[in-house]
PDB file of C-alpha atoms in Angstrom:
ATOM      1  CA  UNK A 201     115.945  91.639 112.021  1.00  0.00           C
ATOM      2  CA  UNK A 202     117.458  94.894 110.702  1.00  0.00           C
ATOM      3  CA  UNK A 203     115.124  96.777 113.059  1.00  0.00           C
ATOM      4  CA  UNK A 204     116.587  94.846 116.035  1.00  0.00           C
ATOM      5  CA  UNK A 205     113.448  92.744 116.411  1.00  0.00           C
ATOM      6  CA  UNK A 206     113.783  89.250 117.875  1.00  0.00           C
ATOM      7  CA  UNK A 207     113.734  86.197 115.634  1.00  0.00           C
ATOM      8  CA  UNK A 208     110.447  85.067 117.170  1.00  0.00           C
ATOM      9  CA  UNK A 209     108.773  88.397 116.433  1.00  0.00           C
ATOM     10  CA  UNK A 210     110.182  88.380 112.903  1.00  0.00           C
ATOM     11  CA  UNK A 211     108.847  84.873 112.298  1.00  0.00           C
ATOM     12  CA  UNK A 212     105.378  85.797 113.592  1.00  0.00           C
ATOM     13  CA  UNK A 213     105.313  88.919 111.403  1.00  0.00           C
ATOM     14  CA  UNK A 214     106.302  86.849 108.355  1.00  0.00           C
ATOM     15  CA  UNK A 215     103.575  84.274 108.995  1.00  0.00           C
ATOM     16  CA  UNK A 216     100.934  86.960 109.497  1.00  0.00           C
ATOM     17  CA  UNK A 217     101.989  88.710 106.287  1.00  0.00           C
ATOM     18  CA  UNK A 218     102.086  85.579 104.129  1.00  0.00           C
ATOM     19  CA  UNK A 219      98.869  84.052 105.441  1.00  0.00           C
ATOM     20  CA  UNK A 220      96.851  87.267 105.792  1.00  0.00           C
ATOM     21  CA  UNK A 221      93.426  87.365 104.197  1.00  0.00           C
ATOM     22  CA  UNK A 222      94.546  89.866 101.569  1.00  0.00           C
ATOM     23  CA  UNK A 223      97.540  87.765 100.504  1.00  0.00           C
ATOM     24  CA  UNK A 224      95.508  84.565 100.282  1.00  0.00           C
ATOM     25  CA  UNK A 225      92.766  86.407  98.370  1.00  0.00           C
ATOM     26  CA  UNK A 226      95.377  87.460  95.810  1.00  0.00           C
ATOM     27  CA  UNK A 227      96.590  83.920  95.084  1.00  0.00           C
ATOM     28  CA  UNK A 228      94.656  83.842  91.803  1.00  0.00           C
ATOM     29  CA  UNK A 229      95.538  87.483  90.937  1.00  0.00           C
ATOM     30  CA  UNK A 230      99.143  86.922  89.939  1.00  0.00           C
ATOM     31  CA  UNK A 231     100.198  90.527  89.330  1.00  0.00           C
ATOM     32  CA  UNK A 232      98.954  91.544  92.797  1.00  0.00           C
ATOM     33  CA  UNK A 233     100.592  88.500  94.399  1.00  0.00           C
ATOM     34  CA  UNK A 234     103.952  89.052  92.711  1.00  0.00           C
ATOM     35  CA  UNK A 235     104.062  92.791  93.443  1.00  0.00           C
ATOM     36  CA  UNK A 236     103.247  92.331  97.133  1.00  0.00           C
ATOM     37  CA  UNK A 237     105.874  89.610  97.464  1.00  0.00           C
ATOM     38  CA  UNK A 238     108.636  92.173  96.838  1.00  0.00           C
ATOM     39  CA  UNK A 239     107.562  94.636  99.570  1.00  0.00           C
ATOM     40  CA  UNK A 240     109.519  93.031 102.479  1.00  0.00           C
ATOM     41  CA  UNK A 241     112.632  92.668 100.319  1.00  0.00           C
ATOM     42  CA  UNK A 242     112.492  96.325  99.236  1.00  0.00           C
ATOM     43  CA  UNK A 243     112.177  97.615 102.804  1.00  0.00           C
ATOM     44  CA  UNK A 244     114.898  95.242 104.047  1.00  0.00           C
ATOM     45  CA  UNK A 245     117.307  96.509 101.397  1.00  0.00           C
ATOM     46  CA  UNK A 246     116.298 100.151 101.959  1.00  0.00           C
ATOM     47  CA  UNK A 247     116.931  99.884 105.699  1.00  0.00           C
ATOM     48  CA  UNK A 248     120.430  98.611 104.884  1.00  0.00           C
ATOM     49  CA  UNK A 249     120.866 101.659 102.627  1.00  0.00           C
ATOM     50  CA  UNK A 250     119.959 104.071 105.427  1.00  0.00           C
ATOM     51  CA  UNK A 251     122.231 102.266 107.871  1.00  0.00           C
ATOM     52  CA  UNK A 252     125.369 102.251 105.749  1.00  0.00           C
ATOM     53  CA  UNK A 253     124.756 104.339 102.577  1.00  0.00           C
ATOM     54  CA  UNK A 254     126.683 101.699 100.650  1.00  0.00           C
ATOM     55  CA  UNK A 255     126.259 101.638  96.893  1.00  0.00           C
ATOM     56  CA  UNK A 256     125.647  97.879  96.713  1.00  0.00           C
ATOM     57  CA  UNK A 257     122.583  98.224  98.923  1.00  0.00           C
ATOM     58  CA  UNK A 258     121.335 101.106  96.780  1.00  0.00           C
ATOM     59  CA  UNK A 259     121.582  98.836  93.749  1.00  0.00           C
ATOM     60  CA  UNK A 260     119.879  96.017  95.662  1.00  0.00           C
ATOM     61  CA  UNK A 261     116.940  98.250  96.578  1.00  0.00           C
ATOM     62  CA  UNK A 262     116.671  99.571  93.035  1.00  0.00           C
ATOM     63  CA  UNK A 263     116.594  96.004  91.678  1.00  0.00           C
ATOM     64  CA  UNK A 264     113.765  95.168  94.090  1.00  0.00           C
ATOM     65  CA  UNK A 265     111.793  98.243  92.995  1.00  0.00           C
ATOM     66  CA  UNK A 266     112.354  97.376  89.345  1.00  0.00           C
ATOM     67  CA  UNK A 267     111.229  93.772  89.802  1.00  0.00           C
ATOM     68  CA  UNK A 268     108.122  94.911  91.649  1.00  0.00           C
ATOM     69  CA  UNK A 269     107.261  97.222  88.764  1.00  0.00           C
ATOM     70  CA  UNK A 270     107.660  94.335  86.339  1.00  0.00           C
ATOM     71  CA  UNK A 271     105.150  92.428  88.476  1.00  0.00           C
ATOM     72  CA  UNK A 272     102.500  94.496  86.723  1.00  0.00           C
ATOM     73  CA  UNK A 273     100.493  95.953  89.619  1.00  0.00           C
ATOM     74  CA  UNK A 274     100.782  99.765  89.521  1.00  0.00           C
ATOM     75  CA  UNK A 275      98.661 100.334  92.640  1.00  0.00           C
ATOM     76  CA  UNK A 276     100.962  98.238  94.834  1.00  0.00           C
ATOM     77  CA  UNK A 277     104.025  99.789  93.185  1.00  0.00           C
ATOM     78  CA  UNK A 278     102.835 103.346  93.884  1.00  0.00           C
ATOM     79  CA  UNK A 279     101.845 102.375  97.430  1.00  0.00           C
ATOM     80  CA  UNK A 280     105.347 100.999  98.042  1.00  0.00           C
ATOM     81  CA  UNK A 281     107.006 104.192  96.797  1.00  0.00           C
ATOM     82  CA  UNK A 282     104.626 106.256  98.927  1.00  0.00           C
ATOM     83  CA  UNK A 283     105.490 104.155 101.996  1.00  0.00           C
ATOM     84  CA  UNK A 284     109.223 104.532 101.298  1.00  0.00           C
ATOM     85  CA  UNK A 285     108.751 108.303 101.034  1.00  0.00           C
ATOM     86  CA  UNK A 286     106.946 108.417 104.387  1.00  0.00           C
ATOM     87  CA  UNK A 287     109.604 106.205 105.966  1.00  0.00           C
ATOM     88  CA  UNK A 288     112.322 108.499 104.625  1.00  0.00           C
ATOM     89  CA  UNK A 289     110.528 111.594 105.930  1.00  0.00           C
ATOM     90  CA  UNK A 290     110.115 109.954 109.324  1.00  0.00           C
ATOM     91  CA  UNK A 291     113.838 109.165 109.537  1.00  0.00           C
ATOM     92  CA  UNK A 292     114.712 112.781 108.740  1.00  0.00           C
ATOM     93  CA  UNK A 293     112.270 114.224 111.273  1.00  0.00           C
ATOM     94  CA  UNK A 294     113.290 111.825 114.046  1.00  0.00           C
ATOM     95  CA  UNK A 295     116.969 112.487 113.350  1.00  0.00           C
ATOM     96  CA  UNK A 296     116.412 116.238 113.414  1.00  0.00           C
ATOM     97  CA  UNK A 297     114.537 116.092 116.725  1.00  0.00           C
ATOM     98  CA  UNK A 298     117.189 113.880 118.316  1.00  0.00           C
ATOM     99  CA  UNK A 299     120.004 116.156 117.179  1.00  0.00           C
ATOM    100  CA  UNK A 300     118.212 119.247 118.516  1.00  0.00           C
ATOM    101  CA  UNK A 301     117.623 117.507 121.839  1.00  0.00           C
ATOM    102  CA  UNK A 302     121.289 116.502 122.087  1.00  0.00           C
ATOM    103  CA  UNK A 303     122.466 119.980 121.149  1.00  0.00           C
ATOM    104  CA  UNK A 304     120.236 121.571 123.798  1.00  0.00           C
ATOM    105  CA  UNK A 305     121.567 119.166 126.411  1.00  0.00           C
ATOM    106  CA  UNK A 306     125.164 119.889 125.442  1.00  0.00           C
ATOM    107  CA  UNK A 307     124.530 123.617 125.672  1.00  0.00           C
ATOM    108  CA  UNK A 308     123.174 123.190 129.168  1.00  0.00           C
ATOM    109  CA  UNK A 309     126.386 121.430 130.062  1.00  0.00           C
ATOM    110  CA  UNK A 310     128.339 124.199 128.295  1.00  0.00           C
ATOM    111  CA  UNK A 311     129.981 121.753 125.881  1.00  0.00           C
ATOM    112  CA  UNK A 312     129.582 123.952 122.803  1.00  0.00           C
ATOM    113  CA  UNK A 313     132.085 122.191 120.585  1.00  0.00           C
ATOM    114  CA  UNK A 314     130.395 118.810 121.008  1.00  0.00           C
ATOM    115  CA  UNK A 315     127.001 120.390 120.280  1.00  0.00           C
ATOM    116  CA  UNK A 316     128.365 121.894 117.081  1.00  0.00           C
ATOM    117  CA  UNK A 317     129.746 118.514 116.009  1.00  0.00           C
ATOM    118  CA  UNK A 318     126.338 116.939 116.631  1.00  0.00           C
ATOM    119  CA  UNK A 319     124.659 119.483 114.339  1.00  0.00           C
ATOM    120  CA  UNK A 320     127.274 118.974 111.642  1.00  0.00           C
ATOM    121  CA  UNK A 321     126.852 115.205 111.912  1.00  0.00           C
ATOM    122  CA  UNK A 322     123.088 115.604 111.486  1.00  0.00           C
ATOM    123  CA  UNK A 323     123.522 117.670 108.300  1.00  0.00           C
ATOM    124  CA  UNK A 324     126.082 115.244 106.877  1.00  0.00           C
ATOM    125  CA  UNK A 325     123.873 112.213 107.624  1.00  0.00           C
ATOM    126  CA  UNK A 326     120.251 113.274 107.192  1.00  0.00           C
ATOM    127  CA  UNK A 327     120.821 115.453 104.164  1.00  0.00           C
ATOM    128  CA  UNK A 328     121.943 112.256 102.458  1.00  0.00           C
ATOM    129  CA  UNK A 329     118.696 110.387 103.212  1.00  0.00           C
ATOM    130  CA  UNK A 330     116.347 112.316 100.834  1.00  0.00           C
ATOM    131  CA  UNK A 331     119.098 112.343  98.209  1.00  0.00           C
ATOM    132  CA  UNK A 332     119.614 108.577  98.490  1.00  0.00           C
ATOM    133  CA  UNK A 333     115.846 108.046  98.288  1.00  0.00           C
ATOM    134  CA  UNK A 334     115.699 109.945  94.996  1.00  0.00           C
ATOM    135  CA  UNK A 335     118.705 108.022  93.643  1.00  0.00           C
ATOM    136  CA  UNK A 336     117.150 104.668  94.588  1.00  0.00           C
ATOM    137  CA  UNK A 337     113.865 105.513  92.859  1.00  0.00           C
ATOM    138  CA  UNK A 338     115.560 106.836  89.725  1.00  0.00           C
ATOM    139  CA  UNK A 339     117.828 103.788  89.500  1.00  0.00           C
ATOM    140  CA  UNK A 340     114.869 101.452  90.001  1.00  0.00           C
ATOM    141  CA  UNK A 341     112.866 103.162  87.251  1.00  0.00           C
ATOM    142  CA  UNK A 342     115.947 103.313  85.043  1.00  0.00           C
ATOM    143  CA  UNK A 343     116.437  99.556  85.275  1.00  0.00           C
ATOM    144  CA  UNK A 344     112.932  98.985  83.906  1.00  0.00           C
ATOM    145  CA  UNK A 345     112.938 101.848  81.396  1.00  0.00           C
ATOM    146  CA  UNK A 346     112.625  99.298  78.577  1.00  0.00           C
ATOM    147  CA  UNK A 347     109.160  98.499  79.971  1.00  0.00           C
ATOM    148  CA  UNK A 348     108.282 101.822  81.596  1.00  0.00           C
ATOM    149  CA  UNK A 349     108.622 104.015  78.493  1.00  0.00           C
ATOM    150  CA  UNK A 350     106.404 101.838  76.236  1.00  0.00           C
ATOM    151  CA  UNK A 351     103.931 101.584  79.113  1.00  0.00           C
ATOM    152  CA  UNK A 352     103.664 105.376  79.410  1.00  0.00           C
ATOM    153  CA  UNK A 353     103.225 105.707  75.649  1.00  0.00           C
ATOM    154  CA  UNK A 354     100.522 103.040  75.457  1.00  0.00           C
ATOM    155  CA  UNK A 355      98.771 104.370  78.568  1.00  0.00           C
ATOM    156  CA  UNK A 356      98.082 107.633  76.738  1.00  0.00           C
ATOM    157  CA  UNK A 357      96.004 105.645  74.215  1.00  0.00           C
ATOM    158  CA  UNK A 358      94.022 103.792  76.858  1.00  0.00           C
ATOM    159  CA  UNK A 359      90.299 104.397  77.324  1.00  0.00           C
ATOM    160  CA  UNK A 360      91.116 105.144  80.964  1.00  0.00           C
ATOM    161  CA  UNK A 361      93.276 108.116  79.979  1.00  0.00           C
ATOM    162  CA  UNK A 362      91.568 111.500  79.695  1.00  0.00           C
ATOM    163  CA  UNK A 363      92.790 113.082  76.473  1.00  0.00           C
ATOM    164  CA  UNK A 364      91.858 113.919  72.914  1.00  0.00           C
ATOM    165  CA  UNK A 365      91.022 110.300  72.056  1.00  0.00           C
ATOM    166  CA  UNK A 366      88.994 109.434  75.135  1.00  0.00           C
ATOM    167  CA  UNK A 367      87.027 111.114  77.887  1.00  0.00           C
ATOM    168  CA  UNK A 368      88.711 108.814  80.391  1.00  0.00           C
ATOM    169  CA  UNK A 369      87.250 107.046  83.382  1.00  0.00           C
ATOM    170  CA  UNK A 370      84.837 108.900  85.606  1.00  0.00           C
ATOM    171  CA  UNK A 371      85.421 109.076  89.349  1.00  0.00           C
ATOM    172  CA  UNK A 372      82.531 106.668  89.869  1.00  0.00           C
ATOM    173  CA  UNK A 373      84.126 104.110  87.537  1.00  0.00           C
ATOM    174  CA  UNK A 374      87.573 104.489  89.080  1.00  0.00           C
ATOM    175  CA  UNK A 375      86.195 103.972  92.598  1.00  0.00           C
ATOM    176  CA  UNK A 376      83.747 101.195  91.704  1.00  0.00           C
ATOM    177  CA  UNK A 377      85.620  98.649  93.831  1.00  0.00           C
ATOM    178  CA  UNK A 378      86.247 100.869  96.847  1.00  0.00           C
ATOM    179  CA  UNK A 379      86.489  99.150 100.202  1.00  0.00           C
ATOM    180  CA  UNK A 380      83.082  99.497 101.835  1.00  0.00           C
ATOM    181  CA  UNK A 381      83.187 100.520 105.531  1.00  0.00           C
ATOM    182  CA  UNK A 382      81.347  97.363 106.568  1.00  0.00           C
ATOM    183  CA  UNK A 383      84.130  95.277 104.979  1.00  0.00           C
ATOM    184  CA  UNK A 384      86.388  96.450 107.811  1.00  0.00           C
ATOM    185  CA  UNK A 385      84.478  93.963 109.948  1.00  0.00           C
ATOM    186  CA  UNK A 386      86.498  91.282 108.169  1.00  0.00           C
ATOM    187  CA  UNK A 387      89.546  92.435 110.137  1.00  0.00           C
ATOM    188  CA  UNK A 388      87.993  90.779 113.189  1.00  0.00           C
ATOM    189  CA  UNK A 389      86.223  87.788 111.634  1.00  0.00           C
ATOM    190  CA  UNK A 390      86.627  86.233 108.173  1.00  0.00           C
ATOM    191  CA  UNK A 391      83.867  86.940 105.628  1.00  0.00           C
ATOM    192  CA  UNK A 392      81.659  88.726 108.158  1.00  0.00           C
ATOM    193  CA  UNK A 393      80.888  91.403 105.563  1.00  0.00           C
ATOM    194  CA  UNK A 394      79.274  88.829 103.252  1.00  0.00           C
ATOM    195  CA  UNK A 395      76.166  88.907 105.448  1.00  0.00           C
ATOM    196  CA  UNK A 396      75.729  92.603 104.652  1.00  0.00           C
ATOM    197  CA  UNK A 397      76.671  92.084 100.986  1.00  0.00           C
ATOM    198  CA  UNK A 398      73.843  89.583 100.566  1.00  0.00           C
ATOM    199  CA  UNK A 399      71.389  92.129 101.917  1.00  0.00           C
ATOM    200  CA  UNK A 400      72.443  94.857  99.476  1.00  0.00           C
ATOM    201  CA  UNK A 401      73.323  92.490  96.615  1.00  0.00           C
ATOM    202  CA  UNK A 402      76.892  93.773  96.335  1.00  0.00           C
ATOM    203  CA  UNK A 403      80.216  92.087  95.642  1.00  0.00           C
ATOM    204  CA  UNK A 404      83.639  92.835  97.088  1.00  0.00           C
ATOM    205  CA  UNK A 405      86.885  92.907  95.148  1.00  0.00           C
ATOM    206  CA  UNK A 406      88.897  91.022  97.787  1.00  0.00           C
ATOM    207  CA  UNK A 407      87.561  87.881  99.441  1.00  0.00           C
ATOM    208  CA  UNK A 408      88.874  88.792 102.869  1.00  0.00           C
ATOM    209  CA  UNK A 409      91.165  91.268 104.632  1.00  0.00           C
ATOM    210  CA  UNK A 410      91.267  89.184 107.812  1.00  0.00           C
ATOM    211  CA  UNK A 411      94.500  89.478 109.797  1.00  0.00           C
ATOM    212  CA  UNK A 412      93.636  87.463 112.881  1.00  0.00           C
ATOM    213  CA  UNK A 413      92.667  88.519 116.391  1.00  0.00           C
ATOM    214  CA  UNK A 414      96.071  87.727 117.892  1.00  0.00           C
ATOM    215  CA  UNK A 415      97.993  89.865 115.333  1.00  0.00           C
ATOM    216  CA  UNK A 416      95.557  92.744 115.937  1.00  0.00           C
ATOM    217  CA  UNK A 417      96.186  92.508 119.679  1.00  0.00           C
ATOM    218  CA  UNK A 418      99.948  92.422 119.081  1.00  0.00           C
ATOM    219  CA  UNK A 419      99.665  95.530 116.896  1.00  0.00           C
ATOM    220  CA  UNK A 420      98.055  97.557 119.665  1.00  0.00           C
ATOM    221  CA  UNK A 421     100.555  96.255 122.220  1.00  0.00           C
ATOM    222  CA  UNK A 422     103.436  97.168 119.910  1.00  0.00           C
ATOM    223  CA  UNK A 423     102.161 100.730 119.514  1.00  0.00           C
ATOM    224  CA  UNK A 424     102.541 101.255 123.252  1.00  0.00           C
ATOM    225  CA  UNK A 425     106.206 100.229 123.281  1.00  0.00           C
ATOM    226  CA  UNK A 426     107.623 100.949 119.824  1.00  0.00           C
ATOM    227  CA  UNK A 427     107.841 104.094 117.759  1.00  0.00           C
ATOM    228  CA  UNK A 428     108.381 101.922 114.682  1.00  0.00           C
ATOM    229  CA  UNK A 429     105.105 100.079 115.341  1.00  0.00           C
ATOM    230  CA  UNK A 430     103.360 103.438 115.619  1.00  0.00           C
ATOM    231  CA  UNK A 431     104.733 104.432 112.208  1.00  0.00           C
ATOM    232  CA  UNK A 432     103.394 101.260 110.588  1.00  0.00           C
ATOM    233  CA  UNK A 433     100.039 101.801 112.278  1.00  0.00           C
ATOM    234  CA  UNK A 434      99.866 105.270 110.723  1.00  0.00           C
ATOM    235  CA  UNK A 435     100.714 103.730 107.334  1.00  0.00           C
ATOM    236  CA  UNK A 436      97.962 101.166 107.868  1.00  0.00           C
ATOM    237  CA  UNK A 437      95.374 103.846 108.725  1.00  0.00           C
ATOM    238  CA  UNK A 438      96.460 105.982 105.774  1.00  0.00           C
ATOM    239  CA  UNK A 439      95.960 103.166 103.266  1.00  0.00           C
ATOM    240  CA  UNK A 440      92.672 102.106 104.852  1.00  0.00           C
ATOM    241  CA  UNK A 441      91.376 105.648 104.288  1.00  0.00           C
ATOM    242  CA  UNK A 442      92.630 105.635 100.690  1.00  0.00           C
ATOM    243  CA  UNK A 443      91.055 102.233 100.016  1.00  0.00           C
ATOM    244  CA  UNK A 444      87.657 103.553 101.102  1.00  0.00           C
ATOM    245  CA  UNK A 445      87.553 105.519  97.843  1.00  0.00           C
ATOM    246  CA  UNK A 446      84.191 107.207  97.292  1.00  0.00           C
ATOM    247  CA  UNK A 447      83.104 106.223 100.803  1.00  0.00           C
ATOM    248  CA  UNK A 448      85.744 108.585 102.224  1.00  0.00           C
ATOM    249  CA  UNK A 449      84.597 112.239 101.990  1.00  0.00           C
ATOM    250  CA  UNK A 450      88.094 113.602 101.263  1.00  0.00           C
TER     251      UNK A 450
END
């Protein structure tokens, strides 16, 4: 709704998100389920921050980030912060390009004063965005410092940590449950990858990543008409590549 999307589209997006294969597969993995539940709330609050720069929305976003951290799933938490960083960068770049386009147009019309005001407005608005992003993250981490600091201390004594007490996890161990390329078939049909898994005697971490054929079609239609949809598609591709783990050469 904050992105000026119709109520029908918002409802469809909510249903697809809640009943996606990944979400249903995480029903019995409570930390994953809880952490993913906070993602829409965090982005909703953060969009309000970028629209108004009001302190109450900054606090609201920070609370959402803190509660997601307390959910106990560090991978989802880091992925959310990474997505917020990309969203922030996109807002700055788009704002910069729009201001340059407007300034060029004003110069052509020989309205120099208005062009100067546009540039000043860009600096006063889009310089705030990275600063607000940093403040939101720091406030969110500060709210959960009572849990974060002991976590960091105990993590240094974990067998996964590479230090004086342990050799840490090898790359092969850390990427043991990477998303196999053939599991991407599940995007188009539920559990299609299980046929291949039986052949190789393997087991997947997630039961299904099925989204549904209609949502996939809507995604590709949205890309053609919406710059926001294109951004989320790039986020989707980025995380698919990261989830491939040792199957991805980079």
